[in-house]
Coordinates of C-alpha atoms in Angstrom, one line a residue:
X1 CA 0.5 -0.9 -20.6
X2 CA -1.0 2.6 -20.1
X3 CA -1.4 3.7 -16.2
X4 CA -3.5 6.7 -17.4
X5 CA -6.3 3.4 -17.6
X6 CA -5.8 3.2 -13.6
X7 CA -6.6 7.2 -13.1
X8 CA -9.8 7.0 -15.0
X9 CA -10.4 3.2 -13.0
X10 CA -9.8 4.7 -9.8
X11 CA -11.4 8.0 -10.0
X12 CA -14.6 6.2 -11.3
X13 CA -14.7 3.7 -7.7
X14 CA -13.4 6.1 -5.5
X15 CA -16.4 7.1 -3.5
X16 CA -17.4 2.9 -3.3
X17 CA -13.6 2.0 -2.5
X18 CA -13.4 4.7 0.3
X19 CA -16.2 3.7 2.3
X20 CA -15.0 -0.4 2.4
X21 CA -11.6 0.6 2.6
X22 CA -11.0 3.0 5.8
X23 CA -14.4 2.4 7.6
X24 CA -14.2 1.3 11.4
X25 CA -13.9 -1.9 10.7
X26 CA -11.0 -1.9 8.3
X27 CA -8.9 0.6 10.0
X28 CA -9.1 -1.8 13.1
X29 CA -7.4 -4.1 11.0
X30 CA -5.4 -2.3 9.5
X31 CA -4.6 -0.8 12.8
X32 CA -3.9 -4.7 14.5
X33 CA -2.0 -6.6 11.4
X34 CA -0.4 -3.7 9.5
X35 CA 0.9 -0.5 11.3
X36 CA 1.7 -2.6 14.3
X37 CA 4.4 -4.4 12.5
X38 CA 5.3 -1.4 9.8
X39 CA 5.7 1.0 13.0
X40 CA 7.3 -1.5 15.2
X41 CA 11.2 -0.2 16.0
X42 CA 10.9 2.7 13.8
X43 CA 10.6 6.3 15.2
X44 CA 9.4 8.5 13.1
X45 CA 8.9 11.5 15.3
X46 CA 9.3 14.5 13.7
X47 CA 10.0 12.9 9.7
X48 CA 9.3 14.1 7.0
X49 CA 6.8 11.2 5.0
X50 CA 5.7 10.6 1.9
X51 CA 2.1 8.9 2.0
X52 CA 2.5 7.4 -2.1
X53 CA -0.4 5.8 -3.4
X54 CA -1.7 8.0 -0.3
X55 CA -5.9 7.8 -1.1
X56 CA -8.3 10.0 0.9
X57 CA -4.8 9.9 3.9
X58 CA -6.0 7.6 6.8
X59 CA -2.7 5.9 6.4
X60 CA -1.3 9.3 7.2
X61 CA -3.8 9.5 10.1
X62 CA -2.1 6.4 11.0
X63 CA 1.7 7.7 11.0
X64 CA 0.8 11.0 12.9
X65 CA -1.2 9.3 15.5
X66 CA 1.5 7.0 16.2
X67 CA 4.3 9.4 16.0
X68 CA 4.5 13.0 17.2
X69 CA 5.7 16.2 14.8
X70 CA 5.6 13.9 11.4
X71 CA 4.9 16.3 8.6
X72 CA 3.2 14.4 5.8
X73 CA 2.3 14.9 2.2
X74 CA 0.1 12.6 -0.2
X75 CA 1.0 11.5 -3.6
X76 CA -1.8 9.7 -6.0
X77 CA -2.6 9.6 -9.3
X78 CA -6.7 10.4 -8.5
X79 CA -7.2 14.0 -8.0
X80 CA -10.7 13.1 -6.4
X81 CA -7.9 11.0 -4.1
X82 CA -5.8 14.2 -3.6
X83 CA -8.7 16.2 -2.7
X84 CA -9.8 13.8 0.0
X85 CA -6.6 13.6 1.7
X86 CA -6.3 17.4 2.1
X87 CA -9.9 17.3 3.7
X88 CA -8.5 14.5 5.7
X89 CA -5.3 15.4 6.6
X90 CA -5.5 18.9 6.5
X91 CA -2.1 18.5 4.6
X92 CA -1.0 19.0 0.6
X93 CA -1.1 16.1 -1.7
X94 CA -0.4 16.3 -5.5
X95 CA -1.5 14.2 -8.3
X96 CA 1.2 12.5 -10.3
X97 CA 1.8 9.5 -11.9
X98 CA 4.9 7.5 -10.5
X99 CA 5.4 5.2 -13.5
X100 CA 6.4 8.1 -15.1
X101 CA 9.5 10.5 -14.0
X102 CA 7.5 13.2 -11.8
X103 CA 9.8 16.1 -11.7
X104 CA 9.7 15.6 -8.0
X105 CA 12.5 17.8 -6.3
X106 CA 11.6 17.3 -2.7
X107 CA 13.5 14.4 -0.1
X108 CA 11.5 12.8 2.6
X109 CA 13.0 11.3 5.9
X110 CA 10.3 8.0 5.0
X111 CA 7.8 6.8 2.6
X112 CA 4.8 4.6 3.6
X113 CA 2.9 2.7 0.8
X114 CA 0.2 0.7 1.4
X115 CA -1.3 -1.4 -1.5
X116 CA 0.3 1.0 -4.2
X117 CA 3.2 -0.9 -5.8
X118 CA 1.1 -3.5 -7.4
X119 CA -0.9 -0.8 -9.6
X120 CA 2.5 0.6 -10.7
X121 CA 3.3 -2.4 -12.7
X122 CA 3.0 -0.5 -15.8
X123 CA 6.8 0.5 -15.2
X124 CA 7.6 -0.6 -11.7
X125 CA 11.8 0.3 -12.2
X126 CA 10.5 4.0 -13.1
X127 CA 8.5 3.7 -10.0
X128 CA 11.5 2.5 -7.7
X129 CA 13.6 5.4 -9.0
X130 CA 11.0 7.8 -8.0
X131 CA 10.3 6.7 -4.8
X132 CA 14.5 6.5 -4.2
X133 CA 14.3 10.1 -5.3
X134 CA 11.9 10.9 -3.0
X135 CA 13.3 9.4 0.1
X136 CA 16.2 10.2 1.6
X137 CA 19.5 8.0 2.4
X138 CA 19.0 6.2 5.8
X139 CA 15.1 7.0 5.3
X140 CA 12.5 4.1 5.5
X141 CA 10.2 3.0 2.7
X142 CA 7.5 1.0 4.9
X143 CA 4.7 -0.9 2.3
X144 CA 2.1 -3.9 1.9
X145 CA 1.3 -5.1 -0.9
X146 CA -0.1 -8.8 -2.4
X147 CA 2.0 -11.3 -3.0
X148 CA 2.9 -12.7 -6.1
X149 CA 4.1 -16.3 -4.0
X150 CA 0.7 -16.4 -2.7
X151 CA -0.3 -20.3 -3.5
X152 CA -3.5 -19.6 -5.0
X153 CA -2.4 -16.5 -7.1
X154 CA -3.6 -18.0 -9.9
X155 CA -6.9 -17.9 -8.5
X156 CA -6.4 -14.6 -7.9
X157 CA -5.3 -13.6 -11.7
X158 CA -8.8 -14.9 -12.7
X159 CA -10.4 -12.3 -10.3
X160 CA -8.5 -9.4 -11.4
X161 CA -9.5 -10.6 -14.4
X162 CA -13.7 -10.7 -13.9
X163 CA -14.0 -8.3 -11.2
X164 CA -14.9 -4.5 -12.2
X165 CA -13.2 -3.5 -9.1
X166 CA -9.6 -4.3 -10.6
X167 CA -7.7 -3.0 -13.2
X168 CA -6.2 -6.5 -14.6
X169 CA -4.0 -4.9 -17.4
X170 CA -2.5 -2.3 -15.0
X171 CA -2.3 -4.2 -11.9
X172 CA -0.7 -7.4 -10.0
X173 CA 0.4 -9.2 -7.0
X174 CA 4.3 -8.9 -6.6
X175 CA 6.8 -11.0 -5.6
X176 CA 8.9 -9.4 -2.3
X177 CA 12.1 -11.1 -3.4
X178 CA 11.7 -10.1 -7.0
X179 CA 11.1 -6.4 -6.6
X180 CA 13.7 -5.8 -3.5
X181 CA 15.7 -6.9 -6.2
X182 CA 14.5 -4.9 -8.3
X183 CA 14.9 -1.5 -6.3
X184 CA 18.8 -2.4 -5.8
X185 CA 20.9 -0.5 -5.5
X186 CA 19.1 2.6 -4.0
X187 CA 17.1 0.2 -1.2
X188 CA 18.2 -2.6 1.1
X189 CA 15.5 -4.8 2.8
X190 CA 15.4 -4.9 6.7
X191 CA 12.3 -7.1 7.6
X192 CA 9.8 -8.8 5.4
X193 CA 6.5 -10.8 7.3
X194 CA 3.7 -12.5 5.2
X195 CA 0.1 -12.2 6.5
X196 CA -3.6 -12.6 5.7
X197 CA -6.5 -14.8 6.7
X198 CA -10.2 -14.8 6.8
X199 CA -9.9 -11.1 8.2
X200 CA -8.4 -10.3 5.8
X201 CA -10.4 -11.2 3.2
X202 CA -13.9 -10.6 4.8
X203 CA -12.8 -6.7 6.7
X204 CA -10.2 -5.2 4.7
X205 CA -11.1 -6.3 1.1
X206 CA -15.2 -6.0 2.0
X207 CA -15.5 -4.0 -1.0
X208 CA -14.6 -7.0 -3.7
X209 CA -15.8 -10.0 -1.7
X210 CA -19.4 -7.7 -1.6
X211 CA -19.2 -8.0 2.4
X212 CA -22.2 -5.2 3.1
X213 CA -20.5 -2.7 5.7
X214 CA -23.1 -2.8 8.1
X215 CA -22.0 -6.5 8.6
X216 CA -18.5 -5.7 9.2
X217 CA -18.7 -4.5 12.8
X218 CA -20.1 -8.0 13.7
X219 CA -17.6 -10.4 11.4
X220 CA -14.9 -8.2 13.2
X221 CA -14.6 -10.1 16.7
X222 CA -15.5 -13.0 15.2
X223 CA -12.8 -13.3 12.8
X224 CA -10.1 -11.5 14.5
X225 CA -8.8 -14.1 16.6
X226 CA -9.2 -16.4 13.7
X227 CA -6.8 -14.3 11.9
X228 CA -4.2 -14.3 14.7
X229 CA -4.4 -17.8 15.1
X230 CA -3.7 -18.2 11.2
X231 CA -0.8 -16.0 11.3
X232 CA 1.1 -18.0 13.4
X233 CA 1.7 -20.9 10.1
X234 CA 5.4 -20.4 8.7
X235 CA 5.2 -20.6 5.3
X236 CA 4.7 -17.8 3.2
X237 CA 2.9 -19.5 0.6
X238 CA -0.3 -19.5 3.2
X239 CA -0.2 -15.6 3.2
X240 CA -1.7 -13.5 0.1
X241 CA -0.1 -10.3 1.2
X242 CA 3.4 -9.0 2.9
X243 CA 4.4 -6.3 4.8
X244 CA 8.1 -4.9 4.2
X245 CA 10.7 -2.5 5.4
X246 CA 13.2 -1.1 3.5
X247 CA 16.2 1.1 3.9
X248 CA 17.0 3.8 1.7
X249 CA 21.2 3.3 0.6
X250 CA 23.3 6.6 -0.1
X251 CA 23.6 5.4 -3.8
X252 CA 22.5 8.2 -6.2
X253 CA 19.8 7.6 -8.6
X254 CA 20.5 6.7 -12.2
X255 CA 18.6 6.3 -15.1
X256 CA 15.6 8.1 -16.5
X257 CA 14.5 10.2 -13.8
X258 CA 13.2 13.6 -14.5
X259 CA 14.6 16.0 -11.6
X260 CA 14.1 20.2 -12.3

């Protein structure tokens, strides 16, 4: 697989995958079912944070609202991306590639990824090695991404498949188990919660399921408390999507990492 297919994909739908993606309506969400938990127990005041897969920063919003003195920097592989989360942010974010060894020299106290592992697949160990890299020991690497032990993944393989909005070759659910594993030695997992319901579907991912935005404002309080309600099933199976923290060990990094 080559990820230089996901630069061109994601530069092309930027502008469309912006505006569904960190309207009102989504960052509520993202605000209720995601940083809640991610944040929950963790200070981050005054760290040093990595935003990877970072898009036009509202996930860096996120972390410096929460938290006071965090310094953050974005890492994508769309410039258009980059550019966006400086106008954002007002902070520095470079373009690079993390299925390839990046050359990056600079430790973080954290790293937040939201929805960025599963388009790394192209070489998700490079990727692991570059975020252990990045981050340093004791430091938190705080992500969601879509499950692999979703129960209708296979549903969902079809629609990365037909949809113009995904990148099938480049791009899957993951497996938490599978890629915690994956990252050892240089990460440990802390917490893991699976999540996802109607809300889910119909707010956060408005752009592929065509929800028009000016609809989203009044699905919001009507599906919220049905997404609650469905979070409170134990079985992970239910869930399409997990939310993870992970601790950075003090084991160096080995294998083809590019430092200079």
């Amino acid at each position: 697989m080559d990820s230089s297919r996901q630069k061109l994909h994601y530069t092309e739908i930027h502008e469309a995958y912006e505006a569904h993606y960190y309207d009102a309506s989504s960052m509520k969400y993202r605000s209720r079912f995601i940083y809640d938990w991610l944040f929950n127990h963790i200070d981050l005041s005054n760290a040093s944070i990595a935003d990877l897969a970072c898009g036009s920063g509202y996930n860096s919003l996120a972390v410096m609202e929460r938290f006071s003195g965090v310094r953050t920097v974005g890492f994508d592989i769309s410039e258009p991306a980059c550019a966006s989360y400086q106008r954002t942010t007002g902070n520095p974010a470079y373009a690079i590639d993390l299925t390839r060894p990046t050359g990056t020299t600079e430790q973080f106290d954290g790293a937040i990824v939201v929805g960025g592992l599963h388009h790394c697949v192209a070489d998700l160990a490079q990727t692991l090695r570059n975020i252990a890299v990045m981050v340093k020991p004791g430091g938190h690497l705080l992500m969601m991404e879509p499950s692999a032990d979703f129960a209708l993944n296979v549903v969902r393989e079809k629609w990365y498949a037909s949809d113009k909005y995904f990148d099938a070759p480049t791009e899957q659910a993951l497996s938490h188990d599978a890629i915690l594993k994956q990252a050892a030695p240089y990460f440990e997992g802390e917490a893991v919660r699976y999540f996802g319901g109607l809300a889910y579907f119909l707010i956060l991912n408005s752009l592929v399921m065509r929800v028009p935005l000016g609809v989203k404002p009044m699905l919001w309080p009507i599906v919220k408390p049905i997404e609650v309600a469905f979070g409170n099933i134990p079985w992970s199976g239910m869930y399409p999507c997990f939310l993870a923290k992970w601790k950075r060990t003090s084991v160096p990094v080995s294998g083809d990492v590019t430092v200079q």
